[in-house]
GROMACS .gro file of C-alpha atoms in nm:
model
  485
    1UNK     CA    1   0.106   1.340   0.940
    2UNK     CA    2   0.271   1.661   1.072
    3UNK     CA    3   0.458   1.458   1.331
    4UNK     CA    4   0.581   1.208   1.071
    5UNK     CA    5   0.691   1.489   0.840
    6UNK     CA    6   0.879   1.660   1.120
    7UNK     CA    7   1.056   1.344   1.222
    8UNK     CA    8   1.152   1.263   0.865
    9UNK     CA    9   1.291   1.612   0.815
   10UNK     CA   10   1.486   1.589   1.139
   11UNK     CA   11   1.628   1.256   1.029
   12UNK     CA   12   1.756   1.402   0.702
   13UNK     CA   13   1.900   1.705   0.880
   14UNK     CA   14   2.088   1.506   1.139
   15UNK     CA   15   2.285   1.303   0.890
   16UNK     CA   16   2.387   1.541   0.615
   17UNK     CA   17   2.734   1.540   0.764
   18UNK     CA   18   2.754   1.160   0.767
   19UNK     CA   19   2.817   0.923   1.055
   20UNK     CA   20   2.860   1.078   1.397
   21UNK     CA   21   3.003   0.946   1.719
   22UNK     CA   22   2.909   1.004   2.080
   23UNK     CA   23   2.941   1.373   2.149
   24UNK     CA   24   2.864   1.632   2.409
   25UNK     CA   25   2.558   1.847   2.356
   26UNK     CA   26   2.668   2.195   2.249
   27UNK     CA   27   2.522   2.524   2.132
   28UNK     CA   28   2.731   2.511   1.814
   29UNK     CA   29   2.601   2.165   1.721
   30UNK     CA   30   2.244   2.281   1.787
   31UNK     CA   31   2.305   2.559   1.536
   32UNK     CA   32   2.445   2.309   1.285
   33UNK     CA   33   2.142   2.081   1.323
   34UNK     CA   34   1.904   2.373   1.279
   35UNK     CA   35   2.092   2.491   0.970
   36UNK     CA   36   2.075   2.147   0.810
   37UNK     CA   37   1.710   2.101   0.906
   38UNK     CA   38   1.604   2.431   0.750
   39UNK     CA   39   1.823   2.395   0.440
   40UNK     CA   40   1.529   2.349   0.202
   41UNK     CA   41   1.287   2.589   0.374
   42UNK     CA   42   1.211   2.941   0.238
   43UNK     CA   43   1.425   3.206   0.408
   44UNK     CA   44   1.129   3.400   0.546
   45UNK     CA   45   1.003   3.091   0.730
   46UNK     CA   46   1.352   3.020   0.865
   47UNK     CA   47   1.389   3.380   0.987
   48UNK     CA   48   1.043   3.363   1.147
   49UNK     CA   49   1.153   3.064   1.358
   50UNK     CA   50   0.933   2.792   1.215
   51UNK     CA   51   1.200   2.534   1.311
   52UNK     CA   52   1.443   2.590   1.596
   53UNK     CA   53   1.694   2.369   1.778
   54UNK     CA   54   1.813   2.447   2.130
   55UNK     CA   55   2.090   2.277   2.328
   56UNK     CA   56   1.994   2.156   2.677
   57UNK     CA   57   2.203   1.965   2.932
   58UNK     CA   58   2.196   1.622   2.768
   59UNK     CA   59   1.969   1.663   2.466
   60UNK     CA   60   1.862   1.893   2.186
   61UNK     CA   61   1.515   2.044   2.186
   62UNK     CA   62   1.365   2.050   1.836
   63UNK     CA   63   1.065   2.283   1.810
   64UNK     CA   64   0.828   2.316   1.515
   65UNK     CA   65   0.605   2.625   1.524
   66UNK     CA   66   0.340   2.636   1.249
   67UNK     CA   67   0.251   3.002   1.318
   68UNK     CA   68   0.483   3.148   1.048
   69UNK     CA   69   0.343   2.905   0.792
   70UNK     CA   70  -0.015   2.993   0.886
   71UNK     CA   71   0.062   3.365   0.871
   72UNK     CA   72   0.203   3.322   0.522
   73UNK     CA   73  -0.114   3.144   0.410
   74UNK     CA   74  -0.349   3.381   0.596
   75UNK     CA   75  -0.498   3.526   0.280
   76UNK     CA   76  -0.542   3.184   0.117
   77UNK     CA   77  -0.840   2.953   0.094
   78UNK     CA   78  -0.734   2.744   0.396
   79UNK     CA   79  -0.811   2.866   0.747
   80UNK     CA   80  -0.680   2.661   1.042
   81UNK     CA   81  -0.727   2.704   1.417
   82UNK     CA   82  -0.568   2.519   1.706
   83UNK     CA   83  -0.225   2.440   1.566
   84UNK     CA   84   0.038   2.480   1.834
   85UNK     CA   85   0.415   2.435   1.851
   86UNK     CA   86   0.533   2.076   1.884
   87UNK     CA   87   0.853   1.966   2.049
   88UNK     CA   88   1.082   1.666   2.013
   89UNK     CA   89   1.395   1.578   2.208
   90UNK     CA   90   1.709   1.446   2.039
   91UNK     CA   91   1.950   1.274   2.274
   92UNK     CA   92   2.298   1.168   2.147
   93UNK     CA   93   2.373   0.806   2.240
   94UNK     CA   94   2.716   0.651   2.312
   95UNK     CA   95   2.715   0.438   1.994
   96UNK     CA   96   2.668   0.744   1.772
   97UNK     CA   97   2.290   0.716   1.731
   98UNK     CA   98   2.021   0.952   1.852
   99UNK     CA   99   1.726   0.876   2.074
  100UNK     CA  100   1.424   1.077   1.958
  101UNK     CA  101   1.133   1.133   2.196
  102UNK     CA  102   0.813   1.331   2.172
  103UNK     CA  103   0.483   1.357   2.356
  104UNK     CA  104   0.217   1.580   2.201
  105UNK     CA  105  -0.151   1.618   2.125
  106UNK     CA  106  -0.342   1.763   1.834
  107UNK     CA  107  -0.673   1.949   1.819
  108UNK     CA  108  -0.726   2.155   1.506
  109UNK     CA  109  -1.023   2.286   1.312
  110UNK     CA  110  -1.031   2.456   0.977
  111UNK     CA  111  -1.212   2.543   0.658
  112UNK     CA  112  -1.124   2.511   0.291
  113UNK     CA  113  -1.318   2.766   0.088
  114UNK     CA  114  -1.272   2.727  -0.288
  115UNK     CA  115  -1.523   2.701  -0.575
  116UNK     CA  116  -1.432   2.336  -0.616
  117UNK     CA  117  -1.449   2.240  -0.248
  118UNK     CA  118  -1.745   2.464  -0.155
  119UNK     CA  119  -1.663   2.561   0.203
  120UNK     CA  120  -1.534   2.232   0.341
  121UNK     CA  121  -1.485   2.227   0.718
  122UNK     CA  122  -1.254   1.974   0.883
  123UNK     CA  123  -1.113   1.874   1.218
  124UNK     CA  124  -0.833   1.650   1.348
  125UNK     CA  125  -0.805   1.541   1.711
  126UNK     CA  126  -0.543   1.319   1.876
  127UNK     CA  127  -0.570   1.311   2.254
  128UNK     CA  128  -0.206   1.207   2.290
  129UNK     CA  129   0.069   1.079   2.061
  130UNK     CA  130   0.408   0.956   2.170
  131UNK     CA  131   0.724   0.862   1.984
  132UNK     CA  132   1.032   0.691   2.122
  133UNK     CA  133   1.290   0.575   1.869
  134UNK     CA  134   1.657   0.521   1.794
  135UNK     CA  135   1.780   0.698   1.483
  136UNK     CA  136   2.100   0.583   1.311
  137UNK     CA  137   2.278   0.857   1.112
  138UNK     CA  138   2.469   0.596   0.910
  139UNK     CA  139   2.155   0.460   0.747
  140UNK     CA  140   1.955   0.785   0.783
  141UNK     CA  141   1.662   0.600   0.934
  142UNK     CA  142   1.525   0.462   1.260
  143UNK     CA  143   1.667   0.126   1.364
  144UNK     CA  144   1.372   0.103   1.600
  145UNK     CA  145   1.081   0.325   1.695
  146UNK     CA  146   0.757   0.291   1.887
  147UNK     CA  147   0.465   0.525   1.823
  148UNK     CA  148   0.137   0.531   2.009
  149UNK     CA  149  -0.175   0.744   2.008
  150UNK     CA  150  -0.508   0.752   2.186
  151UNK     CA  151  -0.842   0.868   2.049
  152UNK     CA  152  -0.770   0.969   1.692
  153UNK     CA  153  -1.065   1.145   1.528
  154UNK     CA  154  -1.119   1.314   1.193
  155UNK     CA  155  -1.416   1.489   1.033
  156UNK     CA  156  -1.488   1.657   0.700
  157UNK     CA  157  -1.813   1.834   0.610
  158UNK     CA  158  -1.926   1.975   0.276
  159UNK     CA  159  -2.272   2.090   0.168
  160UNK     CA  160  -2.336   1.748   0.012
  161UNK     CA  161  -2.140   1.504   0.228
  162UNK     CA  162  -2.000   1.456   0.575
  163UNK     CA  163  -1.737   1.206   0.687
  164UNK     CA  164  -1.628   1.130   1.041
  165UNK     CA  165  -1.382   0.862   1.149
  166UNK     CA  166  -1.208   0.758   1.468
  167UNK     CA  167  -0.971   0.505   1.621
  168UNK     CA  168  -0.924   0.411   1.983
  169UNK     CA  169  -0.580   0.320   2.115
  170UNK     CA  170  -0.325   0.278   1.833
  171UNK     CA  171   0.034   0.155   1.842
  172UNK     CA  172   0.297   0.113   1.572
  173UNK     CA  173   0.653  -0.020   1.569
  174UNK     CA  174   0.927   0.033   1.311
  175UNK     CA  175   1.249  -0.168   1.272
  176UNK     CA  176   1.532  -0.146   1.021
  177UNK     CA  177   1.836  -0.368   0.983
  178UNK     CA  178   2.130  -0.311   0.753
  179UNK     CA  179   2.179  -0.616   0.530
  180UNK     CA  180   2.444  -0.499   0.287
  181UNK     CA  181   2.655  -0.201   0.188
  182UNK     CA  182   2.348  -0.015   0.061
  183UNK     CA  183   2.047  -0.229   0.152
  184UNK     CA  184   1.805  -0.232   0.444
  185UNK     CA  185   1.534  -0.468   0.563
  186UNK     CA  186   1.251  -0.253   0.700
  187UNK     CA  187   0.939  -0.367   0.883
  188UNK     CA  188   0.639  -0.189   1.032
  189UNK     CA  189   0.366  -0.343   1.246
  190UNK     CA  190   0.069  -0.169   1.399
  191UNK     CA  191  -0.261  -0.226   1.575
  192UNK     CA  192  -0.551   0.020   1.575
  193UNK     CA  193  -0.844  -0.048   1.804
  194UNK     CA  194  -1.213   0.042   1.770
  195UNK     CA  195  -1.227   0.183   1.419
  196UNK     CA  196  -1.550   0.364   1.328
  197UNK     CA  197  -1.646   0.573   1.025
  198UNK     CA  198  -1.972   0.737   0.924
  199UNK     CA  199  -2.038   0.872   0.574
  200UNK     CA  200  -2.354   1.073   0.518
  201UNK     CA  201  -2.434   1.181   0.162
  202UNK     CA  202  -2.732   1.355   0.009
  203UNK     CA  203  -2.697   1.122  -0.288
  204UNK     CA  204  -2.638   0.780  -0.127
  205UNK     CA  205  -2.762   0.818   0.231
  206UNK     CA  206  -2.579   0.709   0.544
  207UNK     CA  207  -2.318   0.435   0.577
  208UNK     CA  208  -2.161   0.325   0.907
  209UNK     CA  209  -1.838   0.123   0.895
  210UNK     CA  210  -1.668  -0.027   1.200
  211UNK     CA  211  -1.408  -0.284   1.304
  212UNK     CA  212  -1.304  -0.401   1.648
  213UNK     CA  213  -0.938  -0.403   1.547
  214UNK     CA  214  -0.718  -0.333   1.245
  215UNK     CA  215  -0.374  -0.498   1.224
  216UNK     CA  216  -0.112  -0.371   0.980
  217UNK     CA  217   0.204  -0.560   0.884
  218UNK     CA  218   0.440  -0.417   0.620
  219UNK     CA  219   0.789  -0.538   0.532
  220UNK     CA  220   1.040  -0.439   0.266
  221UNK     CA  221   1.350  -0.650   0.217
  222UNK     CA  222   1.660  -0.530   0.038
  223UNK     CA  223   1.562  -0.163   0.009
  224UNK     CA  224   1.834   0.027  -0.183
  225UNK     CA  225   1.826   0.305   0.073
  226UNK     CA  226   2.147   0.491  -0.011
  227UNK     CA  227   2.066   0.538  -0.378
  228UNK     CA  228   1.707   0.637  -0.300
  229UNK     CA  229   1.828   0.896  -0.048
  230UNK     CA  230   2.068   1.038  -0.308
  231UNK     CA  231   1.776   1.063  -0.550
  232UNK     CA  232   1.573   1.257  -0.294
  233UNK     CA  233   1.857   1.502  -0.235
  234UNK     CA  234   1.912   1.547  -0.609
  235UNK     CA  235   1.543   1.631  -0.655
  236UNK     CA  236   1.537   1.870  -0.359
  237UNK     CA  237   1.853   2.046  -0.478
  238UNK     CA  238   1.698   2.108  -0.820
  239UNK     CA  239   1.330   2.138  -0.736
  240UNK     CA  240   1.305   2.498  -0.861
  241UNK     CA  241   1.455   2.422  -1.202
  242UNK     CA  242   1.213   2.367  -1.493
  243UNK     CA  243   1.466   2.130  -1.656
  244UNK     CA  244   1.785   1.967  -1.536
  245UNK     CA  245   2.128   2.059  -1.667
  246UNK     CA  246   2.335   1.791  -1.851
  247UNK     CA  247   2.553   1.697  -1.549
  248UNK     CA  248   2.242   1.660  -1.333
  249UNK     CA  249   2.069   1.450  -1.600
  250UNK     CA  250   2.368   1.218  -1.612
  251UNK     CA  251   2.365   1.194  -1.234
  252UNK     CA  252   1.989   1.123  -1.230
  253UNK     CA  253   2.021   0.844  -1.488
  254UNK     CA  254   2.307   0.681  -1.301
  255UNK     CA  255   2.118   0.691  -0.972
  256UNK     CA  256   1.809   0.539  -1.134
  257UNK     CA  257   2.021   0.257  -1.279
  258UNK     CA  258   2.188   0.195  -0.944
  259UNK     CA  259   1.854   0.190  -0.762
  260UNK     CA  260   1.723  -0.117  -0.948
  261UNK     CA  261   1.548  -0.329  -0.840
  262UNK     CA  262   1.470  -0.064  -0.569
  263UNK     CA  263   1.384  -0.346  -0.326
  264UNK     CA  264   1.385  -0.726  -0.330
  265UNK     CA  265   1.044  -0.796  -0.177
  266UNK     CA  266   0.754  -0.590  -0.049
  267UNK     CA  267   0.467  -0.735   0.152
  268UNK     CA  268   0.171  -0.560   0.310
  269UNK     CA  269  -0.113  -0.722   0.502
  270UNK     CA  270  -0.409  -0.546   0.663
  271UNK     CA  271  -0.644  -0.748   0.884
  272UNK     CA  272  -0.973  -0.615   1.016
  273UNK     CA  273  -1.168  -0.805   1.284
  274UNK     CA  274  -1.545  -0.805   1.326
  275UNK     CA  275  -1.619  -0.570   1.038
  276UNK     CA  276  -1.970  -0.422   1.004
  277UNK     CA  277  -2.115  -0.200   0.732
  278UNK     CA  278  -2.452  -0.045   0.811
  279UNK     CA  279  -2.660   0.079   0.516
  280UNK     CA  280  -3.023   0.159   0.446
  281UNK     CA  281  -3.049  -0.199   0.311
  282UNK     CA  282  -2.939  -0.345   0.645
  283UNK     CA  283  -2.614  -0.433   0.820
  284UNK     CA  284  -2.350  -0.637   0.639
  285UNK     CA  285  -2.040  -0.774   0.808
  286UNK     CA  286  -1.772  -1.038   0.846
  287UNK     CA  287  -1.577  -1.193   1.131
  288UNK     CA  288  -1.258  -1.114   0.945
  289UNK     CA  289  -1.139  -0.929   0.637
  290UNK     CA  290  -0.780  -0.950   0.509
  291UNK     CA  291  -0.621  -0.747   0.230
  292UNK     CA  292  -0.266  -0.808   0.109
  293UNK     CA  293  -0.025  -0.705  -0.165
  294UNK     CA  294   0.324  -0.824  -0.254
  295UNK     CA  295   0.585  -0.734  -0.513
  296UNK     CA  296   0.939  -0.851  -0.590
  297UNK     CA  297   1.084  -0.516  -0.695
  298UNK     CA  298   1.142  -0.339  -1.025
  299UNK     CA  299   1.292  -0.646  -1.191
  300UNK     CA  300   1.313  -0.817  -1.530
  301UNK     CA  301   1.043  -1.057  -1.411
  302UNK     CA  302   0.833  -0.853  -1.173
  303UNK     CA  303   0.538  -1.011  -0.999
  304UNK     CA  304   0.266  -0.794  -0.839
  305UNK     CA  305   0.023  -0.987  -0.623
  306UNK     CA  306  -0.289  -0.886  -0.434
  307UNK     CA  307  -0.559  -1.067  -0.244
  308UNK     CA  308  -0.875  -1.042  -0.037
  309UNK     CA  309  -0.987  -1.294   0.221
  310UNK     CA  310  -1.332  -1.290   0.389
  311UNK     CA  311  -1.415  -1.506   0.689
  312UNK     CA  312  -1.777  -1.575   0.791
  313UNK     CA  313  -1.954  -1.298   0.601
  314UNK     CA  314  -2.285  -1.179   0.747
  315UNK     CA  315  -2.585  -1.056   0.548
  316UNK     CA  316  -2.900  -0.876   0.664
  317UNK     CA  317  -3.201  -1.094   0.730
  318UNK     CA  318  -3.412  -1.147   0.420
  319UNK     CA  319  -3.147  -1.050   0.165
  320UNK     CA  320  -3.094  -1.416   0.075
  321UNK     CA  321  -3.398  -1.649   0.061
  322UNK     CA  322  -3.390  -1.921   0.328
  323UNK     CA  323  -3.343  -2.195   0.066
  324UNK     CA  324  -3.020  -2.034  -0.051
  325UNK     CA  325  -2.862  -1.946   0.284
  326UNK     CA  326  -2.643  -2.257   0.277
  327UNK     CA  327  -2.498  -2.139  -0.056
  328UNK     CA  328  -2.350  -1.826   0.105
  329UNK     CA  329  -1.978  -1.898   0.155
  330UNK     CA  330  -1.844  -1.930   0.507
  331UNK     CA  331  -1.500  -1.839   0.377
  332UNK     CA  332  -1.388  -1.691   0.046
  333UNK     CA  333  -1.043  -1.606  -0.091
  334UNK     CA  334  -0.933  -1.423  -0.405
  335UNK     CA  335  -0.557  -1.414  -0.445
  336UNK     CA  336  -0.391  -1.350  -0.778
  337UNK     CA  337  -0.092  -1.181  -0.937
  338UNK     CA  338   0.019  -1.017  -1.258
  339UNK     CA  339   0.353  -1.179  -1.343
  340UNK     CA  340   0.642  -1.167  -1.592
  341UNK     CA  341   0.651  -0.787  -1.616
  342UNK     CA  342   0.987  -0.660  -1.742
  343UNK     CA  343   0.986  -0.334  -1.545
  344UNK     CA  344   1.365  -0.324  -1.517
  345UNK     CA  345   1.394  -0.358  -1.895
  346UNK     CA  346   1.151  -0.070  -1.940
  347UNK     CA  347   1.346   0.154  -1.701
  348UNK     CA  348   1.672   0.067  -1.873
  349UNK     CA  349   1.524   0.144  -2.217
  350UNK     CA  350   1.393   0.478  -2.090
  351UNK     CA  351   1.735   0.572  -1.950
  352UNK     CA  352   1.914   0.461  -2.267
  353UNK     CA  353   1.682   0.644  -2.511
  354UNK     CA  354   1.511   0.921  -2.311
  355UNK     CA  355   1.611   1.284  -2.362
  356UNK     CA  356   1.566   1.431  -2.014
  357UNK     CA  357   1.643   1.781  -2.136
  358UNK     CA  358   1.290   1.784  -2.283
  359UNK     CA  359   0.954   1.793  -2.110
  360UNK     CA  360   0.862   1.472  -2.297
  361UNK     CA  361   1.174   1.250  -2.273
  362UNK     CA  362   1.038   0.982  -2.510
  363UNK     CA  363   0.879   1.003  -2.854
  364UNK     CA  364   0.543   0.834  -2.920
  365UNK     CA  365   0.722   0.547  -3.091
  366UNK     CA  366   0.961   0.504  -2.798
  367UNK     CA  367   0.671   0.512  -2.551
  368UNK     CA  368   0.501   0.234  -2.749
  369UNK     CA  369   0.823   0.031  -2.740
  370UNK     CA  370   0.832   0.083  -2.365
  371UNK     CA  371   0.494  -0.087  -2.338
  372UNK     CA  372   0.611  -0.378  -2.551
  373UNK     CA  373   0.914  -0.428  -2.327
  374UNK     CA  374   0.701  -0.444  -2.012
  375UNK     CA  375   0.497  -0.735  -2.157
  376UNK     CA  376   0.738  -0.980  -2.326
  377UNK     CA  377   0.579  -1.122  -2.638
  378UNK     CA  378   0.277  -0.901  -2.583
  379UNK     CA  379   0.134  -1.154  -2.335
  380UNK     CA  380  -0.011  -1.051  -1.999
  381UNK     CA  381   0.025  -1.328  -1.743
  382UNK     CA  382  -0.219  -1.381  -1.457
  383UNK     CA  383  -0.138  -1.622  -1.176
  384UNK     CA  384  -0.440  -1.748  -0.981
  385UNK     CA  385  -0.276  -1.840  -0.654
  386UNK     CA  386  -0.596  -1.915  -0.464
  387UNK     CA  387  -0.952  -1.844  -0.579
  388UNK     CA  388  -1.170  -2.044  -0.344
  389UNK     CA  389  -1.497  -2.057  -0.153
  390UNK     CA  390  -1.627  -2.289   0.116
  391UNK     CA  391  -1.984  -2.335   0.241
  392UNK     CA  392  -2.184  -2.622   0.396
  393UNK     CA  393  -2.270  -2.747   0.045
  394UNK     CA  394  -1.953  -2.685  -0.156
  395UNK     CA  395  -1.576  -2.649  -0.134
  396UNK     CA  396  -1.419  -2.527  -0.457
  397UNK     CA  397  -1.073  -2.396  -0.541
  398UNK     CA  398  -0.919  -2.267  -0.865
  399UNK     CA  399  -0.544  -2.225  -0.920
  400UNK     CA  400  -0.315  -2.189  -1.220
  401UNK     CA  401  -0.202  -1.948  -1.489
  402UNK     CA  402  -0.374  -1.761  -1.771
  403UNK     CA  403  -0.213  -1.558  -2.050
  404UNK     CA  404  -0.382  -1.309  -2.282
  405UNK     CA  405  -0.226  -1.115  -2.569
  406UNK     CA  406  -0.297  -0.744  -2.520
  407UNK     CA  407  -0.340  -0.670  -2.892
  408UNK     CA  408  -0.485  -0.998  -3.019
  409UNK     CA  409  -0.756  -1.111  -2.776
  410UNK     CA  410  -0.796  -1.441  -2.964
  411UNK     CA  411  -0.444  -1.536  -2.857
  412UNK     CA  412  -0.477  -1.681  -2.510
  413UNK     CA  413  -0.374  -1.988  -2.320
  414UNK     CA  414  -0.440  -2.128  -1.977
  415UNK     CA  415  -0.320  -2.400  -1.742
  416UNK     CA  416  -0.568  -2.428  -1.455
  417UNK     CA  417  -0.666  -2.676  -1.186
  418UNK     CA  418  -1.018  -2.686  -1.044
  419UNK     CA  419  -1.054  -2.882  -0.721
  420UNK     CA  420  -1.391  -2.966  -0.560
  421UNK     CA  421  -1.487  -3.128  -0.233
  422UNK     CA  422  -1.842  -3.196  -0.107
  423UNK     CA  423  -1.928  -3.284  -0.467
  424UNK     CA  424  -2.230  -3.498  -0.378
  425UNK     CA  425  -2.364  -3.230  -0.139
  426UNK     CA  426  -2.340  -2.973  -0.418
  427UNK     CA  427  -2.530  -3.188  -0.667
  428UNK     CA  428  -2.795  -3.276  -0.408
  429UNK     CA  429  -2.847  -2.907  -0.327
  430UNK     CA  430  -2.887  -2.813  -0.694
  431UNK     CA  431  -3.133  -3.093  -0.758
  432UNK     CA  432  -3.335  -3.009  -0.445
  433UNK     CA  433  -3.380  -2.646  -0.552
  434UNK     CA  434  -3.423  -2.705  -0.927
  435UNK     CA  435  -3.797  -2.636  -0.900
  436UNK     CA  436  -3.721  -2.288  -0.762
  437UNK     CA  437  -3.434  -2.214  -1.002
  438UNK     CA  438  -3.466  -2.421  -1.322
  439UNK     CA  439  -3.106  -2.346  -1.416
  440UNK     CA  440  -2.997  -2.549  -1.110
  441UNK     CA  441  -3.121  -2.865  -1.286
  442UNK     CA  442  -2.898  -2.793  -1.583
  443UNK     CA  443  -2.608  -2.715  -1.350
  444UNK     CA  444  -2.643  -3.044  -1.163
  445UNK     CA  445  -2.649  -3.236  -1.494
  446UNK     CA  446  -2.335  -3.050  -1.605
  447UNK     CA  447  -2.156  -3.135  -1.279
  448UNK     CA  448  -2.239  -3.503  -1.316
  449UNK     CA  449  -2.090  -3.494  -1.667
  450UNK     CA  450  -1.781  -3.322  -1.529
  451UNK     CA  451  -1.743  -3.594  -1.266
  452UNK     CA  452  -1.683  -3.844  -1.541
  453UNK     CA  453  -1.379  -3.642  -1.654
  454UNK     CA  454  -1.237  -3.584  -1.303
  455UNK     CA  455  -0.932  -3.736  -1.143
  456UNK     CA  456  -0.913  -3.846  -0.782
  457UNK     CA  457  -0.718  -3.579  -0.591
  458UNK     CA  458  -0.730  -3.769  -0.261
  459UNK     CA  459  -0.901  -3.680   0.065
  460UNK     CA  460  -1.242  -3.695  -0.102
  461UNK     CA  461  -1.155  -3.432  -0.363
  462UNK     CA  462  -1.220  -3.433  -0.738
  463UNK     CA  463  -0.984  -3.237  -0.964
  464UNK     CA  464  -0.975  -3.119  -1.325
  465UNK     CA  465  -0.649  -3.003  -1.484
  466UNK     CA  466  -0.762  -2.779  -1.769
  467UNK     CA  467  -0.523  -2.677  -2.047
  468UNK     CA  468  -0.626  -2.432  -2.319
  469UNK     CA  469  -0.386  -2.378  -2.609
  470UNK     CA  470  -0.358  -2.076  -2.838
  471UNK     CA  471  -0.533  -2.286  -3.101
  472UNK     CA  472  -0.839  -2.306  -2.874
  473UNK     CA  473  -0.802  -2.678  -2.809
  474UNK     CA  474  -0.899  -2.785  -2.455
  475UNK     CA  475  -0.748  -3.074  -2.262
  476UNK     CA  476  -0.894  -3.199  -1.933
  477UNK     CA  477  -0.659  -3.412  -1.730
  478UNK     CA  478  -0.459  -3.462  -2.048
  479UNK     CA  479  -0.753  -3.577  -2.259
  480UNK     CA  480  -0.918  -3.372  -2.537
  481UNK     CA  481  -1.255  -3.228  -2.444
  482UNK     CA  482  -1.527  -3.425  -2.627
  483UNK     CA  483  -1.722  -3.265  -2.913
  484UNK     CA  484  -1.474  -2.984  -2.977
  485UNK     CA  485  -1.376  -2.915  -3.340
   0.00000   0.00000   0.00000
C-alpha cells in the first residue's frame, strides 16, 4: 500500500506541468519534481525531508523516508517499528515518458492502543517487491507496469481474535491505452500463489482458509480520466475548506457533469483454485471458486451485475447422508444483475437542484425525488442471467427478468424460463428416497404434473416459460395456469 501510494503521488507530481519531451537529467528539474510532489504535504514534513528527489547521471532518485511522519505521530496511539526509507528511480525516456523502477522489501511491526481497539498488534512482511513501469505524463498514468512480490505476510492480534494471512509469489500487470481525447481503457491482471489465512476467535474458534492460486482480472473501458483527475485536484486544493466558494461550486458541478458516465464498462473477475476452509465442523472446499462484478457506468440505464460460480464443492464426511450425496451439485452458478437504474438522471437532478454551499445540499423532499429518479416507475428490475446447478441426478437452469415495485410489494411481474435436463433421473431419485423424506413423494408428483406443461427445448431438455403479470395471472408457455382465479 505504501509503495502504491508513493507511485501514485509521484505520477501526479511528474505531470503537473503537462506533457514533457525527452530531456537531460538536471538538478533544477529534480527540484521541480520534488516541489510538485510535496505540494500537498504539510510544511514541517517537507522541511524534514520526508520526500526528496536527487538528480543522478541518467535518472532521478525519488526517496520516501517515513521517519518524519513517525516522529510526528510519536505521541499517538499507533507505534510502528521497522519502517525504512524506500527508493524509486525515474528515468526520462526519448518519447517523453518516464521509466519507473523500484526494488524494496518491507518488515514492520506495530501496535494500536486505543479503548476501541484494545492493544492491537500487527505486522507486515514482504520479502521483496519490484516495480518496472512506463509512465506517460500526457495521460498521468502508467501505459504499462509490472509488479512482483515474494512472500507477503500479514498478522493482526487482539485480546479476542488473531488473524494471519500470507501469499507466495505474486505478480501483477497494468496496461492503459488512450482511446479518445479524454478516455482510457485500463486493465489489470494478477496472479497470487499459495494463499493461506488463519482466523482464531474466542467466540467462533479457528478457521483456516487456503487456495493454491488466486487470479485477478480487472478492466475499465472508456474511463473519463482527464475529468476525474481535475476533480481530484479540485478536492485537494480545497480540502481544508469547510465549504466551497461559489466559483469552486460551479467548477465542481461542471466537472461532475463532464465526468458522466465516468466509464463505459467495468469488469472484475477473481478466480480461486483448490479452495479449502477448515472449521471445527470439518474441512469444506471446492476445486474452483469464481466471483465477478460488472457495471456499464453511471448512465441513464445502469446495469450492475455480480455472480458466484462454484466448481466441484467438497463437504466433510458425514455432513450429508449417503443417500443424498448425489444431490450435492457438482457445479453451481448464481449470476444476476440489478438493471434499469437511472444513475445519470439522479446525478443531473442533484447538480441542478443541490445547494452545495450547505452541508446538506438537498432537502428531504429532493432526496426522496432522487430515489424516485433512480428507479423509473418505482420498479426495481432484477435480471437472472444464469442461476443453475448440475449434479448426477439433475441439471436445472433459471433465467429471465423480475420486477418489483419498491413501495407496493403487490405490484410485481416476471418473465422467466426454467430449463431442466435429467428429468427422469430427478423423478426417480425423489421416488426412491420418498420413504426417508416424505416431501420427496409430493415433489416427484409435482414434477410429473409440470412435465405435462413443458415444451421440448431440444437436446433432451424440458422448458417452462413462466410469465407473471401485475394482476397476478400466470402463463406457462403461453397458456394460463390451471385452477387460478
